[in-house]
Amino acid sequence: MKISLPLTLLLTFLPTPTVIATEYELGGFIKTNARYVDGTIAFQPSWNGDGSIQDEAKRTQFGAQESRFNLKLTQGDVSGFVEIDFVGSSQGNPVISNSYSPRVRHAMIQYEAFTAGQTWSTLVNTSTFAETADLGGPLVGQAMVRQALLRYQTGHWQVALENPYTYGTQVSNSPEQTNWIETSNDYVPDAIIRYDQQGHWGNVSLSGLVRYLDPSETAQLGLGGSLAAKINTFGKDDLRLQLHYGNLGRYVGTDAAKDIIQGEIETTSSAMLAYRHFWSETTRSTIFYGHTRTQVEQTDRSHFGVNLFTNLTPALKVGVELGHYQISDNQYSWSNTQTQTGQSHYAQFTLQFHI
């Protein structure tokens, strides 16, 4: 929905008022879910790369926290975009009112070729996200980071400096004690360069990440690469994929991988593959798989699913999804604690109305 309003600025030193036209564009959607999870990995409203092992349990939860609202303002060569939703709120509970506080997803300004503010990391190619009922899809195998950055784009190239943050643990005298890294010494921005190519066949992006990690003044250089593509196949069908390797840490896997473990920089291998098939003009299915494995911490996480969506109206879609999430971590070399493994199955129904 777009609304154009004139903003009149009366300047005393001008004989006539200056009129600046600002265009307001409202967007977002209302989404409601019914989710059932059965297994030994504790219930999550959507699967990411994390998870805690428990005794086998079953749980059903209804919710609307994934609903989101955004506003885009355009004034000449300048535009701003802000978006909120209610996912992960520490406020509210299902006892009485289910009242949840909003969180900021995006808050950015664009001027000509520059972008500044919080938005998707330059490493993220959002066109390669699978259409899923589970929020974000197989996040365990994807690049999925939003953060503050400064980015310049020209032609097929993007170059960015992004918020530095070291996520992980230092060497601990007690292997059973987690000694989290102190982030007060993160002072060199992460640097990302990306090349995009697109055509009637789809699009592909190739990205490189350079990080200077300096926890407790023990400098380490991190390097990583990412390939993402959306390829049109037959009719309206498409294939979406992501491949990641290197010292990517928190940039991939959504908490399946850390930047540094026990003082050693982590190396991560991640992959996501999804194929979407259209049964008719309005009905389609996606089958997807995501997987992340780390060398130091020895994490091994995967997510598989298949779904069916249809549009009841151009703005209203309904979907059902069946999936499986698994943790198959190996024994940590520095710990005597037995690593736990587990798996959970889920079924999810979703109804989504786009504004």
Coordinates of C-alpha atoms in Angstrom, one line a residue:
M1 CA 0.0 0.0 0.0
K2 CA 1.5 3.3 -1.1
I3 CA 0.6 6.8 0.2
S4 CA 2.1 10.0 -1.1
L5 CA 1.9 13.1 1.1
P6 CA 3.5 16.5 0.6
L7 CA 5.7 17.8 3.4
T8 CA 5.8 21.6 3.3
L9 CA 8.9 23.2 4.8
L10 CA 8.5 26.9 5.4
L11 CA 11.8 28.7 5.2
T12 CA 11.9 32.3 6.2
F13 CA 14.6 33.2 3.8
L14 CA 12.7 31.9 0.8
P15 CA 9.9 33.8 -0.9
T16 CA 7.9 30.6 -1.5
P17 CA 7.6 27.4 0.5
T18 CA 9.6 24.3 -0.6
V19 CA 7.5 21.2 -1.1
I20 CA 9.1 17.8 -0.6
A21 CA 7.0 14.8 -1.6
T22 CA 7.4 11.7 0.6
E23 CA 6.1 8.4 -0.4
Y24 CA 5.0 6.0 2.4
E25 CA 4.7 2.3 1.7
L26 CA 3.2 0.0 4.3
G27 CA 3.8 -3.7 4.2
G28 CA 4.1 -7.0 6.1
F29 CA 1.8 -9.8 6.9
I30 CA -0.3 -11.5 9.6
K31 CA 0.7 -15.1 10.2
T32 CA -0.8 -17.7 12.5
N33 CA 0.7 -21.1 13.1
A34 CA -0.3 -24.4 14.7
R35 CA 2.8 -26.5 15.4
Y36 CA 3.2 -30.0 16.8
V37 CA 6.6 -31.4 17.8
D38 CA 7.4 -35.0 18.8
G39 CA 10.9 -36.2 19.8
T40 CA 13.9 -35.8 22.0
I41 CA 14.9 -32.3 20.9
A42 CA 13.0 -29.7 23.0
F43 CA 10.2 -27.8 21.3
Q44 CA 11.1 -24.7 19.4
P45 CA 8.6 -22.4 17.6
S46 CA 10.9 -22.8 14.5
W47 CA 14.1 -24.8 14.1
N48 CA 17.4 -23.1 14.0
G49 CA 20.9 -24.7 14.4
D50 CA 20.6 -24.9 18.2
G51 CA 18.6 -27.3 20.4
S52 CA 18.6 -29.1 23.8
I53 CA 18.2 -32.8 24.3
Q54 CA 15.4 -34.0 26.6
D55 CA 13.4 -37.1 27.3
E56 CA 11.0 -37.8 24.5
A57 CA 8.0 -35.5 24.6
K58 CA 5.1 -34.2 22.5
R59 CA 3.9 -30.6 22.4
T60 CA 1.5 -28.5 20.4
Q61 CA 1.6 -24.7 20.3
F62 CA -0.6 -22.1 18.5
G63 CA 0.9 -18.7 17.9
A64 CA 0.9 -15.4 15.8
Q65 CA 4.3 -14.0 16.9
E66 CA 5.8 -14.3 13.4
S67 CA 3.4 -11.5 12.1
R68 CA 5.4 -8.5 10.9
F69 CA 4.9 -4.9 9.8
N70 CA 7.1 -2.6 7.9
L71 CA 7.2 1.0 6.6
K72 CA 9.3 2.3 3.7
L73 CA 9.7 6.0 3.1
T74 CA 11.1 7.4 -0.1
Q75 CA 12.0 11.1 -0.6
G76 CA 13.9 11.7 -3.8
D77 CA 17.2 9.7 -3.8
V78 CA 16.8 8.8 -0.1
S79 CA 14.8 5.9 1.3
G80 CA 14.4 4.4 4.7
F81 CA 13.0 1.1 5.8
V82 CA 12.0 -0.2 9.2
E83 CA 10.4 -3.5 10.1
I84 CA 9.3 -5.2 13.4
D85 CA 7.9 -8.6 14.4
F86 CA 7.3 -10.3 17.8
V87 CA 9.5 -13.4 17.5
G88 CA 11.7 -14.4 20.5
S89 CA 10.1 -11.8 22.9
S90 CA 11.2 -12.2 26.5
Q91 CA 7.9 -10.5 27.5
G92 CA 4.6 -12.4 27.5
N93 CA 3.5 -16.0 28.1
P94 CA 0.6 -18.2 27.2
V95 CA -0.9 -18.2 30.7
I96 CA -3.4 -15.4 30.1
S97 CA -3.0 -12.8 27.3
N98 CA 0.0 -14.0 25.1
S99 CA 1.2 -10.4 25.0
Y100 CA 4.6 -10.1 23.3
S101 CA 6.8 -7.1 22.7
P102 CA 8.0 -6.1 19.2
R103 CA 11.6 -6.5 18.1
V104 CA 13.4 -4.6 15.3
R105 CA 14.3 -6.7 12.2
H106 CA 15.4 -3.9 9.9
A107 CA 16.1 -0.2 10.3
M108 CA 18.2 1.2 7.5
I109 CA 18.7 4.2 5.2
Q110 CA 19.6 4.0 1.5
Y111 CA 21.1 6.9 -0.5
E112 CA 22.2 6.3 -4.1
A113 CA 24.7 3.4 -3.9
F114 CA 25.0 3.4 -0.1
T115 CA 23.1 1.5 2.6
A116 CA 23.6 2.2 6.3
G117 CA 21.8 0.6 9.3
Q118 CA 20.5 -2.8 10.3
T119 CA 19.5 -5.2 7.6
W120 CA 20.5 -8.5 6.0
S121 CA 24.2 -9.1 6.0
T122 CA 25.8 -8.8 2.6
L123 CA 26.6 -12.5 2.8
V124 CA 22.9 -13.3 2.7
N125 CA 21.1 -13.9 -0.6
T126 CA 17.4 -13.8 0.5
S127 CA 16.1 -15.0 -2.9
T128 CA 17.6 -18.4 -2.1
F129 CA 15.5 -18.9 1.0
A130 CA 13.0 -21.7 0.6
E131 CA 9.2 -21.2 0.9
T132 CA 8.4 -22.9 4.2
A133 CA 5.9 -22.9 7.1
D134 CA 8.8 -23.2 9.6
L135 CA 10.1 -19.7 10.0
G136 CA 13.2 -19.2 7.8
G137 CA 13.3 -22.7 6.5
P138 CA 16.4 -24.9 7.0
L139 CA 18.3 -22.2 8.9
V140 CA 20.8 -24.8 10.1
G141 CA 22.3 -24.8 6.5
Q142 CA 21.8 -21.1 5.6
A143 CA 23.5 -17.8 5.9
M144 CA 21.0 -15.8 8.0
V145 CA 22.3 -12.7 9.8
R146 CA 20.9 -9.3 10.2
Q147 CA 23.1 -6.6 11.7
A148 CA 24.3 -3.0 11.4
L149 CA 26.5 -2.3 8.4
L150 CA 27.7 0.2 5.8
R151 CA 27.5 -1.1 2.2
Y152 CA 28.4 0.3 -1.2
Q153 CA 26.9 -1.3 -4.3
T154 CA 28.0 -0.7 -8.0
G155 CA 26.9 -2.9 -10.9
H156 CA 27.3 -6.5 -10.0
W157 CA 29.5 -5.8 -6.9
Q158 CA 28.8 -5.1 -3.2
V159 CA 31.4 -4.2 -0.6
A160 CA 30.5 -3.8 3.1
L161 CA 31.9 -3.2 6.6
E162 CA 29.7 -5.0 9.1
N163 CA 29.3 -5.1 12.9
P164 CA 32.1 -7.1 14.5
Y165 CA 31.2 -9.6 17.2
T166 CA 33.1 -12.7 18.4
Y167 CA 30.8 -15.5 19.5
G168 CA 32.4 -18.5 21.3
T169 CA 34.5 -19.7 24.2
Q170 CA 38.0 -19.2 25.5
V171 CA 40.2 -22.0 26.8
S172 CA 38.9 -23.1 30.2
N173 CA 40.9 -24.7 33.0
S174 CA 37.8 -26.8 33.7
P175 CA 36.5 -28.6 30.5
E176 CA 33.0 -28.7 32.0
Q177 CA 32.9 -24.9 32.5
T178 CA 31.9 -22.6 29.7
N179 CA 34.2 -19.6 29.5
W180 CA 32.5 -17.2 27.1
I181 CA 34.6 -14.8 25.1
E182 CA 34.7 -11.2 26.3
T183 CA 33.5 -9.1 23.3
S184 CA 34.9 -5.8 24.6
N185 CA 37.9 -6.2 22.3
D186 CA 35.9 -6.5 19.0
Y187 CA 37.1 -3.4 17.2
V188 CA 37.8 -4.3 13.5
P189 CA 34.6 -4.5 11.4
D190 CA 33.9 -7.6 9.4
A191 CA 34.5 -7.1 5.7
I192 CA 32.5 -8.7 2.9
I193 CA 32.7 -8.5 -0.8
R194 CA 30.0 -10.0 -3.1
Y195 CA 29.5 -10.5 -6.8
D196 CA 26.0 -11.0 -8.2
Q197 CA 24.9 -12.3 -11.6
Q198 CA 21.3 -12.7 -12.8
G199 CA 19.3 -13.4 -15.9
H200 CA 16.2 -15.2 -17.2
W201 CA 17.7 -18.4 -15.8
G202 CA 17.7 -17.0 -12.2
N203 CA 20.5 -15.5 -10.1
V204 CA 23.8 -16.5 -8.4
S205 CA 25.9 -14.7 -5.8
L206 CA 29.5 -15.4 -4.6
S207 CA 30.7 -13.8 -1.4
G208 CA 33.9 -13.7 0.6
L209 CA 34.2 -12.8 4.3
V210 CA 37.3 -11.5 6.1
R211 CA 37.3 -11.2 9.9
Y212 CA 39.8 -10.1 12.5
L213 CA 39.0 -11.8 15.8
D214 CA 40.9 -10.5 18.8
P215 CA 39.4 -12.0 22.0
S216 CA 41.7 -11.3 25.0
E217 CA 44.4 -9.9 22.6
T218 CA 44.9 -13.3 20.9
A219 CA 44.5 -12.1 17.3
Q220 CA 43.1 -14.6 14.7
L221 CA 42.2 -14.0 11.1
G222 CA 39.1 -15.6 9.8
L223 CA 38.3 -16.3 6.1
G224 CA 35.2 -17.8 4.5
G225 CA 33.3 -18.1 1.3
S226 CA 29.7 -18.5 0.3
L227 CA 27.8 -19.5 -2.9
A228 CA 24.1 -19.0 -3.2
A229 CA 21.8 -19.5 -6.2
K230 CA 18.2 -19.6 -7.4
I231 CA 17.9 -21.4 -10.7
N232 CA 14.7 -21.6 -12.7
T233 CA 14.0 -25.1 -14.0
F234 CA 10.7 -26.2 -15.6
G235 CA 7.7 -24.0 -15.9
K236 CA 7.5 -22.0 -12.6
D237 CA 9.7 -24.5 -10.7
D238 CA 13.0 -23.5 -9.2
L239 CA 16.0 -24.9 -7.4
R240 CA 17.6 -23.0 -4.5
L241 CA 20.9 -23.7 -2.9
Q242 CA 23.5 -22.4 -0.6
L243 CA 27.1 -23.6 0.0
H244 CA 29.3 -22.2 2.7
Y245 CA 32.8 -23.0 4.0
G246 CA 35.5 -21.5 6.2
N247 CA 35.7 -19.4 9.4
L248 CA 32.1 -18.2 9.0
G249 CA 31.1 -18.9 12.6
R250 CA 27.9 -17.1 13.5
Y251 CA 27.2 -16.1 9.9
V252 CA 25.8 -19.6 9.0
G253 CA 23.8 -22.3 10.7
T254 CA 21.9 -19.9 13.1
D255 CA 23.8 -21.0 16.3
A256 CA 25.0 -24.4 14.9
A257 CA 28.5 -22.9 14.7
K258 CA 30.5 -20.5 16.8
D259 CA 33.4 -18.3 15.8
I260 CA 35.9 -19.6 18.3
I261 CA 35.8 -22.8 20.5
Q262 CA 38.2 -23.2 23.4
G263 CA 40.4 -20.5 21.9
E264 CA 40.6 -22.2 18.5
I265 CA 39.0 -20.6 15.4
E266 CA 36.1 -22.7 14.1
T267 CA 35.8 -24.0 10.5
T268 CA 32.3 -24.7 9.3
S269 CA 30.8 -26.6 6.3
S270 CA 27.2 -25.8 5.5
A271 CA 24.7 -26.6 2.7
M272 CA 21.1 -25.9 1.9
L273 CA 19.1 -27.4 -1.0
A274 CA 15.5 -26.7 -1.8
Y275 CA 13.3 -27.6 -4.9
R276 CA 9.9 -25.9 -5.4
H277 CA 7.4 -27.5 -7.8
F278 CA 4.1 -25.9 -8.9
W279 CA 1.2 -28.3 -9.2
S280 CA -1.0 -25.5 -10.5
E281 CA -0.9 -21.7 -10.8
T282 CA -1.6 -21.3 -7.1
T283 CA -0.6 -24.6 -5.5
R284 CA 3.1 -25.6 -5.0
S285 CA 5.3 -27.8 -2.8
T286 CA 8.9 -27.4 -1.6
I287 CA 11.2 -30.2 -0.5
F288 CA 14.3 -28.9 1.4
Y289 CA 17.4 -30.0 3.3
G290 CA 19.9 -28.1 5.4
H291 CA 23.0 -29.3 7.1
T292 CA 26.0 -27.9 9.1
R293 CA 29.1 -29.6 10.4
T294 CA 32.0 -28.0 12.4
Q295 CA 35.5 -29.2 12.8
V296 CA 36.5 -28.0 16.3
E297 CA 33.3 -28.3 18.3
Q298 CA 32.2 -31.4 16.2
T299 CA 28.6 -30.3 15.8
D300 CA 26.5 -32.0 13.2
R301 CA 23.0 -30.6 12.7
S302 CA 20.4 -31.2 9.9
H303 CA 16.9 -30.3 9.0
F304 CA 14.6 -31.9 6.4
G305 CA 11.1 -31.0 5.3
V306 CA 8.4 -31.1 2.7
N307 CA 5.3 -28.9 2.4
L308 CA 2.2 -27.9 0.4
F309 CA 1.0 -24.3 -0.1
T310 CA -1.9 -22.8 -1.9
N311 CA -3.3 -19.3 -2.3
L312 CA -6.9 -19.0 -1.4
T313 CA -6.8 -15.4 -2.6
P314 CA -3.9 -13.4 -4.1
A315 CA -3.1 -12.1 -0.5
L316 CA -4.0 -15.1 1.6
K317 CA -2.0 -18.4 1.5
V318 CA -2.4 -21.6 3.6
G319 CA 0.2 -24.3 4.0
V320 CA 1.1 -27.5 5.8
E321 CA 4.6 -28.9 6.4
L322 CA 6.1 -32.1 7.7
G323 CA 9.7 -32.1 8.8
H324 CA 12.6 -33.7 10.8
Y325 CA 15.3 -32.0 12.8
Q326 CA 18.4 -33.9 14.0
I327 CA 21.4 -33.4 16.3
S328 CA 24.3 -35.9 15.7
D329 CA 27.2 -34.1 17.4
N330 CA 30.4 -36.0 18.1
Q331 CA 32.5 -36.2 21.3
Y332 CA 34.4 -33.0 22.1
S333 CA 38.1 -33.7 22.2
W334 CA 38.6 -31.5 25.3
S335 CA 35.7 -32.8 27.3
N336 CA 34.9 -36.0 29.2
T337 CA 31.1 -35.3 29.0
Q338 CA 29.2 -37.6 26.7
T339 CA 27.7 -35.7 23.8
Q340 CA 24.0 -36.1 23.5
T341 CA 22.2 -36.7 20.2
G342 CA 18.5 -36.6 19.4
Q343 CA 15.8 -36.0 16.8
S344 CA 12.4 -34.5 16.6
H345 CA 9.6 -34.7 14.0
Y346 CA 7.1 -31.8 13.5
A347 CA 3.9 -30.9 11.7
Q348 CA 2.9 -27.4 11.1
F349 CA -0.1 -25.6 9.7
T350 CA 0.1 -21.9 8.7
L351 CA -2.2 -19.2 7.5
Q352 CA -0.6 -16.0 6.1
F353 CA -2.3 -12.8 5.0
H354 CA -0.1 -10.3 3.2
I355 CA -0.8 -6.6 3.7

